[in-house]
Amino acid sequence: MELLDDIAERFRSRAPSCDYWTLRLVAEESDHLEVRQGVVEPSVIASTLGAMVTIVTAGGVGYGATSDLSPSGLSSAAERAADWARMHASHGLFEADLFPRSATVADYRSPVSEPWKGMSVADKLDLLQRADAALDIDERILDCSAWITRSRLKQLLVTSDGGRIAQRFEYVFPGLLAVANAGSQTQRRHGGGADSVQQGGLERLAAARLLEEAPRVAEEAIALLDAPECPSDTRDLILLPNQMALQIHESIGHPLELDRILGDERNYAGTSFVTPGMFGRYRYGSDLLDVTFDPTVPGELASMVADDEGNAAGRRYLIRRGILERPLGAPLSQARAGLSGVACSRASSWDRPPIDRMGNINLEPGEGSLEDLIARVERGVLMDTNRSWSIDDSRNKFQFGCELGRLIEDGQLTGLVRNPGYRGISAEFWRSLDGVGGPETREVCGVANCGKGEPNQAIFVGHASPPCLFRDVAVFGGGE
Amino acid sequence: MNQEYFQKLAERLFTRLEGEEILFCSLGGETSDFVRLTRNRIRQAGNVHSAALGLTLISGARQAEGSCDLAGESGPDLLRAIRLLQALRKRIGHVPEDPYLNYSTEPSESQRRVEAELPPVEEALAELIGAAEGLDLVGIWASGEIQEGLSSSIGHRHWHQSNSFNLDWSCYLESDKALKSGYGGFRWDSSVLRSKLGAMRDALHVMAQPAVTIAPGRYRAYLAPAAVQELMEMLAWGGFDLKNHRTQQTPLLKLIRGERHLDPRICIREESSRGLAPAFTAEGFLQPDSVALIEQGRHAECLVDARSAKEYGESVNAAGASPESLALDAGDLSLADVPARLDTGLYIGNLWYCNWSDANDCRVTGMTRFGTFWIEKGEVQGPVKVMRFDDSLYHVLGDRLEALTRDRELILSADTYDGRSTSSALLPGLLVSGIDLAL
């Protein structure tokens, strides 16, 4: 952080003359190790270092982003930002005085119990080679791989109002993939932490239990080849936490984004079936549906102390007992819409401006175990691990597919089914929620590639959820 | 960042190589203006100046890759690059020999500069906002220079630079009643913009008719080129590259096994000769002008990147796994005849958020979006509320394909996830006897 502080201090000493400025510096380092089919893939060591200067002046707002962090480079970025602020003043959508100002001073550091360097590269590769070998259990396994990606991101946001927010994020993402084939049927199965990405250090690698997981992942990929297709009819559905993450993401998270509701995303990511008048009264789901924006969960992917515009972040209910309470909108969108919201203005890196984003969007636990949920199903299917996602531009009509399904008959898990999928309409689906697992069933998952925005941005968001039971859902299998 | 600066930096790195080391240096840079518009007003505007250096260090049969940002100042940049080089050298000491290491050992050179005739961005935007007055326009303006370079200690010297603009927008009447358009390229012409906006205003009058609700089922349909692009992007997602073919993961598995085929009029090519994307690979190979991916409805060649080429014993013909300059052959249907030939069915302007419903059967699901109308006896009856389709491309591009249009549209990608994209697609529209709507 020292380097970023030095750069910030130099900028502050030559700060542009304007109503308000922010400087957001981002330094990220990443390392990717992978073994595929017994061969060590080229390892990739990457780093990025850059800054975004935001200027409010002459009644407008503009930004300039640059990888040139010299005093002259930052001055040039500030000048370009000021030029765009003047253009915004003439043709802007909103008054510049709505732009939030921050004097927040705060620090955040990801919880890391084991440092990345606590294990040598050779030992990491050795572990990956053994995990990869443990996936290759049968001639029907045509492809397999084991990997670890580590990323460390330091971000310093300073403002002309005296704000200084330093955040250090650290991530270790392990994973396994087995691809099985027989004739014209191919099945892919992931595991080893691939569907439960979190912040943290090398302890994430230990938690992934690659060597223990690998045989199961490969066996399930092979078993799916001969499994019957998931039936196509209407029946009860249990979604495991890793698929709940996707369900929450697509049909609660995105529709509650206030910039979508305001229309900013209509040309790309889309709009929302949610309208401003729904907050405080709309029944989004059954009484069992409690959803929070919670940046305080240790290790969850989007835990943070403040967003990228300097708004201090805290836990807030979005939906309580099924009733919609507030949108995912940061102060600028809140001011434009006249609604309260949360601190969720986030950017993917230094070269993209903050926009309304999900953070950690969590479905709060209910009661009981997964077995309790299964026991309540007479005829249903359980689905595990997302593999396909598609939803309309207002986030209503969705169709999702999973890697693996299991039939439920008379309260018992029975046979495996392949190519399981289900369809629904967000506005109706959550009202069919009839069971939420207890705290002990909750798993912290996330989405590492949430795409949105113009220019485009892919970002990390977290989703913690127990397994959930939905009644009378349209399910289907594969085939033409 | 210019070519000379990049080349000098690379040369200084080459002098620091040890023993028999080989170094490939790549550059990806851009200076871009991005302006978001909502309700025909500026929502968010700014400029991005970036440059990233990529290094691949090779020592014998070992290799390691890395990247770092460049500032544009030779002293600090050299320092960062040397630090990265040292990190790669250290990493190479820990990795085993790579049996799939593959790079061009023949020095080669190329230069391509695609220049643009653009007015100042502020002027173009003011013109757009004026011309679109009264429209609920939402979208993005992206413009500026993109640079991609490659230099190696073996003697490769390649440079691709283009200056362009891409205005990607839609206009809304209400709710999901909207039309989408785009105007991009290398020469700004106000009259083209005004003509597109004029056509949009006319079409919005049609869009103002009461929305038609249709039930799930199978419908005749015309898919405009922008909708076809979404289907081509699905095929590009694992459909054409050698690794996915050899590991049986391609969604065209039944096609390559000879169990299914597409209509004989379906011919899909990667056309590097279009010249909009770099024609060299990161390993110094040159891409052929054209690669036939589907010929007369049957699988032809795969895209083969350097690593897969070595693994499976083929020749390199691509920089990566997906096409960057895809083309689908034209047919004989004139645009003027589309309504009459469609007769009764759906005119689908765009598709959205496609994904595999079952890749084994090349079955895709996705949504209609923007400019989708119900047609009866060749006449527009009204816009259609968004519908989900779920169907196999073996049908849509196979036994249910009736015609392809004679005219094709060159669609420049508006993608900006990893910087401004240089990808493009040249596509006709498709008339099909049926597409299955599921929800």
PDB file of N, CA, C and O in Angstrom, chain B residues 384-433:
ATOM      1  N   VAL B 384     -43.834  -8.351 -30.535  1.00  0.00           N
ATOM      2  CA  VAL B 384     -44.115  -9.547 -29.736  1.00  0.00           C
ATOM      3  C   VAL B 384     -43.444  -9.401 -28.374  1.00  0.00           C
ATOM      4  O   VAL B 384     -42.274  -9.001 -28.294  1.00  0.00           O
ATOM      5  N   LYS B 385     -44.177  -9.705 -27.326  1.00  0.00           N
ATOM      6  CA  LYS B 385     -43.564  -9.697 -25.995  1.00  0.00           C
ATOM      7  C   LYS B 385     -42.439 -10.731 -25.970  1.00  0.00           C
ATOM      8  O   LYS B 385     -42.527 -11.750 -26.655  1.00  0.00           O
ATOM      9  N   VAL B 386     -41.418 -10.472 -25.152  1.00  0.00           N
ATOM     10  CA  VAL B 386     -40.224 -11.335 -25.204  1.00  0.00           C
ATOM     11  C   VAL B 386     -40.582 -12.800 -24.953  1.00  0.00           C
ATOM     12  O   VAL B 386     -41.413 -13.112 -24.107  1.00  0.00           O
ATOM     13  N   MET B 387     -39.959 -13.666 -25.736  1.00  0.00           N
ATOM     14  CA  MET B 387     -40.215 -15.105 -25.645  1.00  0.00           C
ATOM     15  C   MET B 387     -38.894 -15.857 -25.538  1.00  0.00           C
ATOM     16  O   MET B 387     -37.885 -15.453 -26.098  1.00  0.00           O
ATOM     17  N   ARG B 388     -38.922 -16.971 -24.825  1.00  0.00           N
ATOM     18  CA  ARG B 388     -37.755 -17.848 -24.714  1.00  0.00           C
ATOM     19  C   ARG B 388     -37.819 -18.938 -25.777  1.00  0.00           C
ATOM     20  O   ARG B 388     -38.856 -19.572 -25.952  1.00  0.00           O
ATOM     21  N   PHE B 389     -36.730 -19.103 -26.525  1.00  0.00           N
ATOM     22  CA  PHE B 389     -36.656 -20.237 -27.449  1.00  0.00           C
ATOM     23  C   PHE B 389     -35.741 -21.302 -26.853  1.00  0.00           C
ATOM     24  O   PHE B 389     -34.872 -21.017 -26.021  1.00  0.00           O
ATOM     25  N   ASP B 390     -35.950 -22.527 -27.280  1.00  0.00           N
ATOM     26  CA  ASP B 390     -35.115 -23.656 -26.837  1.00  0.00           C
ATOM     27  C   ASP B 390     -35.149 -24.660 -27.975  1.00  0.00           C
ATOM     28  O   ASP B 390     -36.133 -25.383 -28.157  1.00  0.00           O
ATOM     29  N   ASP B 391     -34.100 -24.689 -28.775  1.00  0.00           N
ATOM     30  CA  ASP B 391     -34.146 -25.480 -29.999  1.00  0.00           C
ATOM     31  C   ASP B 391     -32.735 -25.892 -30.407  1.00  0.00           C
ATOM     32  O   ASP B 391     -31.753 -25.258 -30.006  1.00  0.00           O
ATOM     33  N   SER B 392     -32.649 -26.922 -31.215  1.00  0.00           N
ATOM     34  CA  SER B 392     -31.348 -27.406 -31.670  1.00  0.00           C
ATOM     35  C   SER B 392     -30.937 -26.693 -32.958  1.00  0.00           C
ATOM     36  O   SER B 392     -31.747 -26.509 -33.874  1.00  0.00           O
ATOM     37  N   LEU B 393     -29.648 -26.345 -33.035  1.00  0.00           N
ATOM     38  CA  LEU B 393     -29.153 -25.731 -34.275  1.00  0.00           C
ATOM     39  C   LEU B 393     -29.136 -26.740 -35.419  1.00  0.00           C
ATOM     40  O   LEU B 393     -29.044 -26.354 -36.575  1.00  0.00           O
ATOM     41  N   TYR B 394     -29.236 -28.040 -35.108  1.00  0.00           N
ATOM     42  CA  TYR B 394     -29.378 -29.026 -36.185  1.00  0.00           C
ATOM     43  C   TYR B 394     -30.703 -28.823 -36.915  1.00  0.00           C
ATOM     44  O   TYR B 394     -30.859 -29.236 -38.067  1.00  0.00           O
ATOM     45  N   HIS B 395     -31.685 -28.200 -36.236  1.00  0.00           N
ATOM     46  CA  HIS B 395     -32.945 -27.863 -36.901  1.00  0.00           C
ATOM     47  C   HIS B 395     -32.871 -26.473 -37.539  1.00  0.00           C
ATOM     48  O   HIS B 395     -33.164 -26.310 -38.713  1.00  0.00           O
ATOM     49  N   VAL B 396     -32.468 -25.481 -36.722  1.00  0.00           N
ATOM     50  CA  VAL B 396     -32.505 -24.091 -37.203  1.00  0.00           C
ATOM     51  C   VAL B 396     -31.555 -23.895 -38.390  1.00  0.00           C
ATOM     52  O   VAL B 396     -31.875 -23.186 -39.343  1.00  0.00           O
ATOM     53  N   LEU B 397     -30.391 -24.535 -38.333  1.00  0.00           N
ATOM     54  CA  LEU B 397     -29.427 -24.437 -39.443  1.00  0.00           C
ATOM     55  C   LEU B 397     -29.465 -25.707 -40.294  1.00  0.00           C
ATOM     56  O   LEU B 397     -28.590 -25.929 -41.124  1.00  0.00           O
ATOM     57  N   GLY B 398     -30.455 -26.536 -40.050  1.00  0.00           N
ATOM     58  CA  GLY B 398     -30.528 -27.818 -40.749  1.00  0.00           C
ATOM     59  C   GLY B 398     -31.856 -28.027 -41.440  1.00  0.00           C
ATOM     60  O   GLY B 398     -32.186 -27.305 -42.392  1.00  0.00           O
ATOM     61  N   ASP B 399     -32.613 -28.998 -40.939  1.00  0.00           N
ATOM     62  CA  ASP B 399     -33.807 -29.425 -41.672  1.00  0.00           C
ATOM     63  C   ASP B 399     -34.924 -28.374 -41.698  1.00  0.00           C
ATOM     64  O   ASP B 399     -35.883 -28.534 -42.452  1.00  0.00           O
ATOM     65  N   ARG B 400     -34.823 -27.325 -40.885  1.00  0.00           N
ATOM     66  CA  ARG B 400     -35.861 -26.296 -40.939  1.00  0.00           C
ATOM     67  C   ARG B 400     -35.391 -25.005 -41.617  1.00  0.00           C
ATOM     68  O   ARG B 400     -36.103 -24.003 -41.600  1.00  0.00           O
ATOM     69  N   LEU B 401     -34.193 -25.026 -42.164  1.00  0.00           N
ATOM     70  CA  LEU B 401     -33.696 -23.821 -42.845  1.00  0.00           C
ATOM     71  C   LEU B 401     -34.326 -23.719 -44.231  1.00  0.00           C
ATOM     72  O   LEU B 401     -34.230 -24.640 -45.038  1.00  0.00           O
ATOM     73  N   GLU B 402     -34.993 -22.601 -44.506  1.00  0.00           N
ATOM     74  CA  GLU B 402     -35.602 -22.424 -45.819  1.00  0.00           C
ATOM     75  C   GLU B 402     -34.746 -21.557 -46.729  1.00  0.00           C
ATOM     76  O   GLU B 402     -34.658 -21.818 -47.935  1.00  0.00           O
ATOM     77  N   ALA B 403     -34.170 -20.496 -46.170  1.00  0.00           N
ATOM     78  CA  ALA B 403     -33.394 -19.609 -47.047  1.00  0.00           C
ATOM     79  C   ALA B 403     -32.440 -18.752 -46.240  1.00  0.00           C
ATOM     80  O   ALA B 403     -32.638 -18.513 -45.049  1.00  0.00           O
ATOM     81  N   LEU B 404     -31.379 -18.291 -46.944  1.00  0.00           N
ATOM     82  CA  LEU B 404     -30.465 -17.290 -46.386  1.00  0.00           C
ATOM     83  C   LEU B 404     -30.565 -16.063 -47.283  1.00  0.00           C
ATOM     84  O   LEU B 404     -30.742 -16.196 -48.502  1.00  0.00           O
ATOM     85  N   THR B 405     -30.419 -14.895 -46.703  1.00  0.00           N
ATOM     86  CA  THR B 405     -30.555 -13.688 -47.525  1.00  0.00           C
ATOM     87  C   THR B 405     -29.326 -13.488 -48.422  1.00  0.00           C
ATOM     88  O   THR B 405     -28.219 -13.928 -48.096  1.00  0.00           O
ATOM     89  N   ARG B 406     -29.585 -12.792 -49.514  1.00  0.00           N
ATOM     90  CA  ARG B 406     -28.522 -12.483 -50.476  1.00  0.00           C
ATOM     91  C   ARG B 406     -27.584 -11.416 -49.882  1.00  0.00           C
ATOM     92  O   ARG B 406     -26.390 -11.442 -50.080  1.00  0.00           O
ATOM     93  N   ASP B 407     -28.196 -10.453 -49.180  1.00  0.00           N
ATOM     94  CA  ASP B 407     -27.394  -9.386 -48.566  1.00  0.00           C
ATOM     95  C   ASP B 407     -26.892  -9.851 -47.207  1.00  0.00           C
ATOM     96  O   ASP B 407     -27.613 -10.501 -46.452  1.00  0.00           O
ATOM     97  N   ARG B 408     -25.658  -9.476 -46.937  1.00  0.00           N
ATOM     98  CA  ARG B 408     -25.102  -9.775 -45.609  1.00  0.00           C
ATOM     99  C   ARG B 408     -24.738  -8.470 -44.905  1.00  0.00           C
ATOM    100  O   ARG B 408     -24.492  -7.453 -45.543  1.00  0.00           O
ATOM    101  N   GLU B 409     -24.689  -8.556 -43.582  1.00  0.00           N
ATOM    102  CA  GLU B 409     -24.368  -7.388 -42.775  1.00  0.00           C
ATOM    103  C   GLU B 409     -23.038  -7.630 -42.069  1.00  0.00           C
ATOM    104  O   GLU B 409     -22.833  -8.702 -41.498  1.00  0.00           O
ATOM    105  N   LEU B 410     -22.156  -6.623 -42.131  1.00  0.00           N
ATOM    106  CA  LEU B 410     -20.897  -6.724 -41.378  1.00  0.00           C
ATOM    107  C   LEU B 410     -21.130  -6.134 -39.990  1.00  0.00           C
ATOM    108  O   LEU B 410     -21.408  -4.940 -39.851  1.00  0.00           O
ATOM    109  N   ILE B 411     -21.054  -6.990 -38.987  1.00  0.00           N
ATOM    110  CA  ILE B 411     -21.323  -6.554 -37.619  1.00  0.00           C
ATOM    111  C   ILE B 411     -19.992  -6.453 -36.867  1.00  0.00           C
ATOM    112  O   ILE B 411     -19.274  -7.447 -36.722  1.00  0.00           O
ATOM    113  N   LEU B 412     -19.679  -5.237 -36.420  1.00  0.00           N
ATOM    114  CA  LEU B 412     -18.444  -5.020 -35.650  1.00  0.00           C
ATOM    115  C   LEU B 412     -18.761  -5.216 -34.174  1.00  0.00           C
ATOM    116  O   LEU B 412     -19.702  -4.617 -33.656  1.00  0.00           O
ATOM    117  N   SER B 413     -18.000  -6.032 -33.526  1.00  0.00           N
ATOM    118  CA  SER B 413     -18.269  -6.328 -32.117  1.00  0.00           C
ATOM    119  C   SER B 413     -18.177  -5.064 -31.259  1.00  0.00           C
ATOM    120  O   SER B 413     -17.251  -4.273 -31.406  1.00  0.00           O
ATOM    121  N   ALA B 414     -19.159  -4.902 -30.362  1.00  0.00           N
ATOM    122  CA  ALA B 414     -19.126  -3.780 -29.411  1.00  0.00           C
ATOM    123  C   ALA B 414     -18.562  -4.236 -28.067  1.00  0.00           C
ATOM    124  O   ALA B 414     -18.604  -3.490 -27.090  1.00  0.00           O
ATOM    125  N   ASP B 415     -18.034  -5.437 -28.017  1.00  0.00           N
ATOM    126  CA  ASP B 415     -17.520  -6.017 -26.774  1.00  0.00           C
ATOM    127  C   ASP B 415     -16.316  -5.226 -26.259  1.00  0.00           C
ATOM    128  O   ASP B 415     -15.417  -4.887 -27.021  1.00  0.00           O
ATOM    129  N   THR B 416     -16.318  -4.944 -24.954  1.00  0.00           N
ATOM    130  CA  THR B 416     -15.204  -4.195 -24.372  1.00  0.00           C
ATOM    131  C   THR B 416     -14.697  -4.816 -23.069  1.00  0.00           C
ATOM    132  O   THR B 416     -14.080  -4.130 -22.259  1.00  0.00           O
ATOM    133  N   TYR B 417     -14.974  -6.098 -22.846  1.00  0.00           N
ATOM    134  CA  TYR B 417     -14.530  -6.729 -21.596  1.00  0.00           C
ATOM    135  C   TYR B 417     -13.004  -6.696 -21.463  1.00  0.00           C
ATOM    136  O   TYR B 417     -12.472  -6.346 -20.428  1.00  0.00           O
ATOM    137  N   ASP B 418     -12.311  -7.106 -22.498  1.00  0.00           N
ATOM    138  CA  ASP B 418     -10.841  -7.123 -22.445  1.00  0.00           C
ATOM    139  C   ASP B 418     -10.296  -6.050 -23.372  1.00  0.00           C
ATOM    140  O   ASP B 418      -9.461  -6.306 -24.228  1.00  0.00           O
ATOM    141  N   GLY B 419     -10.793  -4.853 -23.224  1.00  0.00           N
ATOM    142  CA  GLY B 419     -10.456  -3.802 -24.170  1.00  0.00           C
ATOM    143  C   GLY B 419     -11.417  -3.842 -25.339  1.00  0.00           C
ATOM    144  O   GLY B 419     -12.234  -4.760 -25.470  1.00  0.00           O
ATOM    145  N   ARG B 420     -11.306  -2.834 -26.211  1.00  0.00           N
ATOM    146  CA  ARG B 420     -12.224  -2.780 -27.356  1.00  0.00           C
ATOM    147  C   ARG B 420     -11.905  -3.904 -28.333  1.00  0.00           C
ATOM    148  O   ARG B 420     -10.793  -4.047 -28.798  1.00  0.00           O
ATOM    149  N   SER B 421     -12.932  -4.688 -28.632  1.00  0.00           N
ATOM    150  CA  SER B 421     -12.737  -5.873 -29.472  1.00  0.00           C
ATOM    151  C   SER B 421     -12.476  -5.487 -30.922  1.00  0.00           C
ATOM    152  O   SER B 421     -12.990  -4.476 -31.409  1.00  0.00           O
ATOM    153  N   THR B 422     -11.675  -6.316 -31.611  1.00  0.00           N
ATOM    154  CA  THR B 422     -11.492  -6.135 -33.050  1.00  0.00           C
ATOM    155  C   THR B 422     -12.228  -7.235 -33.828  1.00  0.00           C
ATOM    156  O   THR B 422     -12.012  -7.398 -35.020  1.00  0.00           O
ATOM    157  N   SER B 423     -13.095  -7.963 -33.159  1.00  0.00           N
ATOM    158  CA  SER B 423     -13.824  -9.042 -33.827  1.00  0.00           C
ATOM    159  C   SER B 423     -14.959  -8.496 -34.688  1.00  0.00           C
ATOM    160  O   SER B 423     -15.497  -7.419 -34.422  1.00  0.00           O
ATOM    161  N   SER B 424     -15.312  -9.277 -35.684  1.00  0.00           N
ATOM    162  CA  SER B 424     -16.420  -8.893 -36.571  1.00  0.00           C
ATOM    163  C   SER B 424     -17.049 -10.155 -37.150  1.00  0.00           C
ATOM    164  O   SER B 424     -16.474 -11.245 -37.053  1.00  0.00           O
ATOM    165  N   ALA B 425     -18.230  -9.990 -37.709  1.00  0.00           N
ATOM    166  CA  ALA B 425     -18.902 -11.127 -38.359  1.00  0.00           C
ATOM    167  C   ALA B 425     -19.668 -10.621 -39.579  1.00  0.00           C
ATOM    168  O   ALA B 425     -20.288  -9.549 -39.518  1.00  0.00           O
ATOM    169  N   LEU B 426     -19.619 -11.382 -40.639  1.00  0.00           N
ATOM    170  CA  LEU B 426     -20.317 -11.035 -41.877  1.00  0.00           C
ATOM    171  C   LEU B 426     -21.444 -12.059 -42.062  1.00  0.00           C
ATOM    172  O   LEU B 426     -21.182 -13.232 -42.344  1.00  0.00           O
ATOM    173  N   LEU B 427     -22.698 -11.601 -41.903  1.00  0.00           N
ATOM    174  CA  LEU B 427     -23.792 -12.565 -41.762  1.00  0.00           C
ATOM    175  C   LEU B 427     -25.019 -12.203 -42.573  1.00  0.00           C
ATOM    176  O   LEU B 427     -25.423 -11.034 -42.643  1.00  0.00           O
ATOM    177  N   PRO B 428     -25.686 -13.229 -43.128  1.00  0.00           N
ATOM    178  CA  PRO B 428     -26.989 -13.019 -43.759  1.00  0.00           C
ATOM    179  C   PRO B 428     -28.093 -13.202 -42.720  1.00  0.00           C
ATOM    180  O   PRO B 428     -27.833 -13.600 -41.583  1.00  0.00           O
ATOM    181  N   GLY B 429     -29.336 -12.932 -43.116  1.00  0.00           N
ATOM    182  CA  GLY B 429     -30.484 -13.315 -42.305  1.00  0.00           C
ATOM    183  C   GLY B 429     -30.910 -14.732 -42.685  1.00  0.00           C
ATOM    184  O   GLY B 429     -30.520 -15.254 -43.731  1.00  0.00           O
ATOM    185  N   LEU B 430     -31.696 -15.358 -41.811  1.00  0.00           N
ATOM    186  CA  LEU B 430     -32.143 -16.740 -42.056  1.00  0.00           C
ATOM    187  C   LEU B 430     -33.657 -16.832 -42.000  1.00  0.00           C
ATOM    188  O   LEU B 430     -34.280 -16.275 -41.093  1.00  0.00           O
ATOM    189  N   LEU B 431     -34.235 -17.569 -42.933  1.00  0.00           N
ATOM    190  CA  LEU B 431     -35.657 -17.893 -42.876  1.00  0.00           C
ATOM    191  C   LEU B 431     -35.790 -19.360 -42.504  1.00  0.00           C
ATOM    192  O   LEU B 431     -35.190 -20.225 -43.157  1.00  0.00           O
ATOM    193  N   VAL B 432     -36.529 -19.627 -41.428  1.00  0.00           N
ATOM    194  CA  VAL B 432     -36.673 -21.022 -40.976  1.00  0.00           C
ATOM    195  C   VAL B 432     -38.154 -21.399 -40.895  1.00  0.00           C
ATOM    196  O   VAL B 432     -39.010 -20.562 -40.601  1.00  0.00           O
ATOM    197  N   SER B 433     -38.419 -22.669 -41.144  1.00  0.00           N
ATOM    198  CA  SER B 433     -39.817 -23.115 -41.126  1.00  0.00           C
ATOM    199  C   SER B 433     -40.331 -23.283 -39.707  1.00  0.00           C
ATOM    200  O   SER B 433     -41.535 -23.401 -39.499  1.00  0.00           O
TER     201      SER B 433
END
